[in-house]
Structures are given as structure tokens and as C-alpha cells.
Amino acid sequence: MASRIGKSGFTSVVTAAAVVVIASGCGSSGGSSLTTTNVAAAQPASQLAPIHGKYSPAIDPSNFVSTIDNKYWPLEPGTTYHYKGVRGTTPQTDNETVTNQTRNIIGVASTAVRDVVSEHGKPVERTVDYYAQDKQGNVWYMGEDSFEGPATRGSRE
């Protein structure tokens, strides 16, 4: 008995054959190739982000600007950022608000960002984080004031 392939069946067979032909060409090593260089591979990770020894960057206050307008993370006063995540199995929220306040840290005017981490709607950590931007556009973390428990107890990092 002869089988009969309808129009939709014929289309499916042609499509499947086309996929096989295209896929077989994906692994071929044709005449041209693109060569890339991984800059990070040129240096060991320990040099890119050292974890040993003392971290003591050279900070020149004259290399910093007064406004943080980095295109990836502009810190304009009044801006808020809301993050949701999990610590272990506990859901957390992190609400950050950029203030119009600054603090002079080692000669650099640093923008204050209020940061409140909550679990089940209750704050578990309150900090004021300080950031500054250099003339090259890099945003620097300059430290924080942290408050855990009553707001009267705190520590400066």
C-alpha cells in the first residue's frame, strides 16, 4: 500500500531536512575564522583582584568629581533602587535611596546612600553607604556607617 504525504507533511519533511543541513554546517571549520584574545586570561586572577595583603589604593582627591553621573549607575539624589533576593532560605529586600548629603572621606566628597535590608518586612540592617566618582567615570565605594538593631548603635567602616 502506497503512503501519501499531505501538503503539511511534505512541509514538515522539507523543514526537518533543512534543519539537518544547516546544523551539519555549524561544526565545520571553514576557511575563515575569527580570533579573539581574552585580556583577563593574560593575567592571573590574583593580580586582577588581589585577595592577599593590604588593599591600599592611591586616592588623589583632585581626581574626583562632585557628581556621580556614571552611565551604568548614576546616583542622582532622590533615586531609589529596590532589590529582592534570598539569604539562605529567607527572602530579603534591599531598598537604597540616594540622598543629597555628602561626607568628606579622605578629602573626597562622597555621596550618601541610605540602604535598608529587610526580612519579612522588618529591617535587619541599616547602613549609609558612601560613593564617589573619579574623573574617568569610575564609581568608588568609600565606606559605610552601619546600624544593626537600635539606630543608636553603629559602626563606621
PDB file of C-alpha atoms in Angstrom:
ATOM      1  CA  MET A   1       0.000   0.000   0.000  1.00  0.00           C
ATOM      2  CA  ALA A   2       1.429   3.310  -1.029  1.00  0.00           C
ATOM      3  CA  SER A   3       1.648   6.042   1.599  1.00  0.00           C
ATOM      4  CA  ARG A   4       0.577   9.520   0.839  1.00  0.00           C
ATOM      5  CA  ILE A   5       2.151  12.601   2.412  1.00  0.00           C
ATOM      6  CA  GLY A   6      -0.171  15.572   2.518  1.00  0.00           C
ATOM      7  CA  LYS A   7       0.921  19.180   1.987  1.00  0.00           C
ATOM      8  CA  SER A   8       1.582  19.793   5.706  1.00  0.00           C
ATOM      9  CA  GLY A   9       3.524  16.525   5.998  1.00  0.00           C
ATOM     10  CA  PHE A  10       5.677  17.435   2.993  1.00  0.00           C
ATOM     11  CA  THR A  11       6.411  20.854   4.531  1.00  0.00           C
ATOM     12  CA  SER A  12       7.473  19.180   7.782  1.00  0.00           C
ATOM     13  CA  VAL A  13       9.838  16.801   5.970  1.00  0.00           C
ATOM     14  CA  VAL A  14      11.424  19.664   3.987  1.00  0.00           C
ATOM     15  CA  THR A  15      11.796  21.770   7.147  1.00  0.00           C
ATOM     16  CA  ALA A  16      13.412  18.882   9.030  1.00  0.00           C
ATOM     17  CA  ALA A  17      15.825  18.250   6.152  1.00  0.00           C
ATOM     18  CA  ALA A  18      16.768  21.943   6.054  1.00  0.00           C
ATOM     19  CA  VAL A  19      17.478  21.940   9.791  1.00  0.00           C
ATOM     20  CA  VAL A  20      19.754  18.892   9.412  1.00  0.00           C
ATOM     21  CA  VAL A  21      21.689  20.542   6.566  1.00  0.00           C
ATOM     22  CA  ILE A  22      22.102  23.815   8.456  1.00  0.00           C
ATOM     23  CA  ALA A  23      23.085  22.081  11.692  1.00  0.00           C
ATOM     24  CA  SER A  24      25.690  19.963   9.944  1.00  0.00           C
ATOM     25  CA  GLY A  25      27.429  23.139   8.775  1.00  0.00           C
ATOM     26  CA  CYS A  26      27.612  24.624  12.268  1.00  0.00           C
ATOM     27  CA  GLY A  27      30.530  22.484  13.368  1.00  0.00           C
ATOM     28  CA  SER A  28      32.577  22.813  10.217  1.00  0.00           C
ATOM     29  CA  SER A  29      35.881  24.593  10.215  1.00  0.00           C
ATOM     30  CA  GLY A  30      35.569  26.683   7.085  1.00  0.00           C
ATOM     31  CA  GLY A  31      38.323  28.721   5.532  1.00  0.00           C
ATOM     32  CA  SER A  32      37.939  31.817   7.693  1.00  0.00           C
ATOM     33  CA  SER A  33      37.862  32.089  11.442  1.00  0.00           C
ATOM     34  CA  LEU A  34      37.623  34.863  13.970  1.00  0.00           C
ATOM     35  CA  THR A  35      40.385  35.028  16.555  1.00  0.00           C
ATOM     36  CA  THR A  36      39.687  36.663  19.902  1.00  0.00           C
ATOM     37  CA  THR A  37      42.013  37.477  22.747  1.00  0.00           C
ATOM     38  CA  ASN A  38      40.865  37.201  26.325  1.00  0.00           C
ATOM     39  CA  VAL A  39      42.629  40.019  28.154  1.00  0.00           C
ATOM     40  CA  ALA A  40      41.650  38.626  31.550  1.00  0.00           C
ATOM     41  CA  ALA A  41      43.354  35.324  30.721  1.00  0.00           C
ATOM     42  CA  ALA A  42      46.627  37.179  30.223  1.00  0.00           C
ATOM     43  CA  GLN A  43      46.815  37.913  33.966  1.00  0.00           C
ATOM     44  CA  PRO A  44      46.150  35.575  36.856  1.00  0.00           C
ATOM     45  CA  ALA A  45      43.007  36.339  38.842  1.00  0.00           C
ATOM     46  CA  SER A  46      45.116  37.122  41.910  1.00  0.00           C
ATOM     47  CA  GLN A  47      46.572  40.125  40.063  1.00  0.00           C
ATOM     48  CA  LEU A  48      43.210  41.310  38.700  1.00  0.00           C
ATOM     49  CA  ALA A  49      41.526  41.159  42.106  1.00  0.00           C
ATOM     50  CA  PRO A  50      44.134  40.553  44.801  1.00  0.00           C
ATOM     51  CA  ILE A  51      42.853  38.820  47.907  1.00  0.00           C
ATOM     52  CA  HIS A  52      46.086  38.786  49.867  1.00  0.00           C
ATOM     53  CA  GLY A  53      47.841  41.654  51.548  1.00  0.00           C
ATOM     54  CA  LYS A  54      46.643  45.134  52.334  1.00  0.00           C
ATOM     55  CA  TYR A  55      44.284  46.964  49.989  1.00  0.00           C
ATOM     56  CA  SER A  56      45.598  50.496  49.803  1.00  0.00           C
ATOM     57  CA  PRO A  57      44.638  52.287  46.593  1.00  0.00           C
ATOM     58  CA  ALA A  58      46.234  55.646  45.836  1.00  0.00           C
ATOM     59  CA  ILE A  59      43.411  58.164  46.241  1.00  0.00           C
ATOM     60  CA  ASP A  60      44.059  61.653  44.912  1.00  0.00           C
ATOM     61  CA  PRO A  61      41.124  63.921  45.888  1.00  0.00           C
ATOM     62  CA  SER A  62      41.810  66.157  42.867  1.00  0.00           C
ATOM     63  CA  ASN A  63      40.968  63.167  40.611  1.00  0.00           C
ATOM     64  CA  PHE A  64      37.346  63.061  41.837  1.00  0.00           C
ATOM     65  CA  VAL A  65      34.266  64.963  40.672  1.00  0.00           C
ATOM     66  CA  SER A  66      31.313  66.204  42.714  1.00  0.00           C
ATOM     67  CA  THR A  67      28.517  64.459  40.757  1.00  0.00           C
ATOM     68  CA  ILE A  68      28.092  60.735  40.185  1.00  0.00           C
ATOM     69  CA  ASP A  69      26.797  60.549  36.625  1.00  0.00           C
ATOM     70  CA  ASN A  70      28.240  57.176  35.588  1.00  0.00           C
ATOM     71  CA  LYS A  71      26.125  55.882  32.691  1.00  0.00           C
ATOM     72  CA  TYR A  72      25.672  52.473  34.337  1.00  0.00           C
ATOM     73  CA  TRP A  73      24.973  53.688  37.867  1.00  0.00           C
ATOM     74  CA  PRO A  74      24.137  57.382  38.146  1.00  0.00           C
ATOM     75  CA  LEU A  75      23.481  58.361  41.749  1.00  0.00           C
ATOM     76  CA  GLU A  76      21.063  61.263  41.422  1.00  0.00           C
ATOM     77  CA  PRO A  77      19.578  62.442  44.739  1.00  0.00           C
ATOM     78  CA  GLY A  78      16.052  61.116  45.211  1.00  0.00           C
ATOM     79  CA  THR A  79      16.651  57.992  43.111  1.00  0.00           C
ATOM     80  CA  THR A  80      15.658  54.713  44.754  1.00  0.00           C
ATOM     81  CA  TYR A  81      16.730  51.177  43.939  1.00  0.00           C
ATOM     82  CA  HIS A  82      14.741  48.135  45.076  1.00  0.00           C
ATOM     83  CA  TYR A  83      16.235  44.648  45.075  1.00  0.00           C
ATOM     84  CA  LYS A  84      14.716  41.296  46.042  1.00  0.00           C
ATOM     85  CA  GLY A  85      16.784  38.263  46.921  1.00  0.00           C
ATOM     86  CA  VAL A  86      17.288  35.386  49.319  1.00  0.00           C
ATOM     87  CA  ARG A  87      19.772  34.891  52.159  1.00  0.00           C
ATOM     88  CA  GLY A  88      19.932  31.155  52.730  1.00  0.00           C
ATOM     89  CA  THR A  89      16.232  30.345  52.520  1.00  0.00           C
ATOM     90  CA  THR A  90      15.000  33.685  53.868  1.00  0.00           C
ATOM     91  CA  PRO A  91      13.613  36.238  51.400  1.00  0.00           C
ATOM     92  CA  GLN A  92      15.179  39.688  51.672  1.00  0.00           C
ATOM     93  CA  THR A  93      14.507  43.095  50.204  1.00  0.00           C
ATOM     94  CA  ASP A  94      17.100  45.830  49.855  1.00  0.00           C
ATOM     95  CA  ASN A  95      15.941  49.418  49.414  1.00  0.00           C
ATOM     96  CA  GLU A  96      18.540  52.060  48.592  1.00  0.00           C
ATOM     97  CA  THR A  97      17.846  55.793  48.415  1.00  0.00           C
ATOM     98  CA  VAL A  98      20.350  58.302  47.072  1.00  0.00           C
ATOM     99  CA  THR A  99      20.394  61.340  49.364  1.00  0.00           C
ATOM    100  CA  ASN A 100      21.523  64.902  48.717  1.00  0.00           C
ATOM    101  CA  GLN A 101      24.011  64.567  51.587  1.00  0.00           C
ATOM    102  CA  THR A 102      27.755  64.147  51.217  1.00  0.00           C
ATOM    103  CA  ARG A 103      30.573  63.301  53.584  1.00  0.00           C
ATOM    104  CA  ASN A 104      34.211  64.177  53.158  1.00  0.00           C
ATOM    105  CA  ILE A 105      36.142  60.896  53.231  1.00  0.00           C
ATOM    106  CA  ILE A 106      39.930  61.236  52.952  1.00  0.00           C
ATOM    107  CA  GLY A 107      39.467  64.500  51.094  1.00  0.00           C
ATOM    108  CA  VAL A 108      36.838  63.195  48.651  1.00  0.00           C
ATOM    109  CA  ALA A 109      33.219  64.441  48.676  1.00  0.00           C
ATOM    110  CA  SER A 110      31.238  61.187  48.870  1.00  0.00           C
ATOM    111  CA  THR A 111      27.515  60.811  48.150  1.00  0.00           C
ATOM    112  CA  ALA A 112      25.451  59.223  50.935  1.00  0.00           C
ATOM    113  CA  VAL A 113      23.067  56.377  50.009  1.00  0.00           C
ATOM    114  CA  ARG A 114      20.620  55.071  52.648  1.00  0.00           C
ATOM    115  CA  ASP A 115      20.407  51.275  52.469  1.00  0.00           C
ATOM    116  CA  VAL A 116      17.855  49.183  54.383  1.00  0.00           C
ATOM    117  CA  VAL A 117      17.857  45.371  54.196  1.00  0.00           C
ATOM    118  CA  SER A 118      14.659  43.715  55.447  1.00  0.00           C
ATOM    119  CA  GLU A 119      13.463  40.185  56.115  1.00  0.00           C
ATOM    120  CA  HIS A 120       9.714  39.550  56.345  1.00  0.00           C
ATOM    121  CA  GLY A 121       9.139  43.317  56.355  1.00  0.00           C
ATOM    122  CA  LYS A 122      11.436  44.003  59.322  1.00  0.00           C
ATOM    123  CA  PRO A 123      14.777  45.816  58.913  1.00  0.00           C
ATOM    124  CA  VAL A 124      17.760  43.603  59.732  1.00  0.00           C
ATOM    125  CA  GLU A 125      20.457  46.031  58.594  1.00  0.00           C
ATOM    126  CA  ARG A 126      20.560  49.766  58.057  1.00  0.00           C
ATOM    127  CA  THR A 127      23.560  51.459  56.508  1.00  0.00           C
ATOM    128  CA  VAL A 128      24.547  54.720  54.950  1.00  0.00           C
ATOM    129  CA  ASP A 129      26.898  53.836  52.104  1.00  0.00           C
ATOM    130  CA  TYR A 130      29.279  56.395  50.589  1.00  0.00           C
ATOM    131  CA  TYR A 131      30.276  56.561  46.926  1.00  0.00           C
ATOM    132  CA  ALA A 132      32.397  58.905  44.832  1.00  0.00           C
ATOM    133  CA  GLN A 133      33.230  59.144  41.134  1.00  0.00           C
ATOM    134  CA  ASP A 134      36.646  59.816  39.659  1.00  0.00           C
ATOM    135  CA  LYS A 135      37.292  61.877  36.523  1.00  0.00           C
ATOM    136  CA  GLN A 136      37.464  58.688  34.450  1.00  0.00           C
ATOM    137  CA  GLY A 137      33.855  57.850  35.421  1.00  0.00           C
ATOM    138  CA  ASN A 138      34.626  55.005  37.844  1.00  0.00           C
ATOM    139  CA  VAL A 139      32.369  54.835  40.911  1.00  0.00           C
ATOM    140  CA  TRP A 140      34.253  54.107  44.122  1.00  0.00           C
ATOM    141  CA  TYR A 141      32.801  52.579  47.296  1.00  0.00           C
ATOM    142  CA  MET A 142      34.188  54.836  50.027  1.00  0.00           C
ATOM    143  CA  GLY A 143      32.791  53.073  53.102  1.00  0.00           C
ATOM    144  CA  GLU A 144      29.661  52.924  55.211  1.00  0.00           C
ATOM    145  CA  ASP A 145      28.086  53.698  58.540  1.00  0.00           C
ATOM    146  CA  SER A 146      26.180  50.584  59.637  1.00  0.00           C
ATOM    147  CA  PHE A 147      23.425  50.270  62.187  1.00  0.00           C
ATOM    148  CA  GLU A 148      22.140  46.882  63.320  1.00  0.00           C
ATOM    149  CA  GLY A 149      19.426  46.783  65.921  1.00  0.00           C
ATOM    150  CA  PRO A 150      18.644  50.140  67.530  1.00  0.00           C
ATOM    151  CA  ALA A 151      19.751  53.074  65.377  1.00  0.00           C
ATOM    152  CA  THR A 152      21.765  54.463  68.295  1.00  0.00           C
ATOM    153  CA  ARG A 153      24.425  51.752  67.932  1.00  0.00           C
ATOM    154  CA  GLY A 154      26.586  51.867  64.869  1.00  0.00           C
ATOM    155  CA  SER A 155      29.971  51.332  63.383  1.00  0.00           C
ATOM    156  CA  ARG A 156      31.950  53.050  60.700  1.00  0.00           C
ATOM    157  CA  GLU A 157      33.788  51.071  58.038  1.00  0.00           C
TER     158      GLU A 157
END
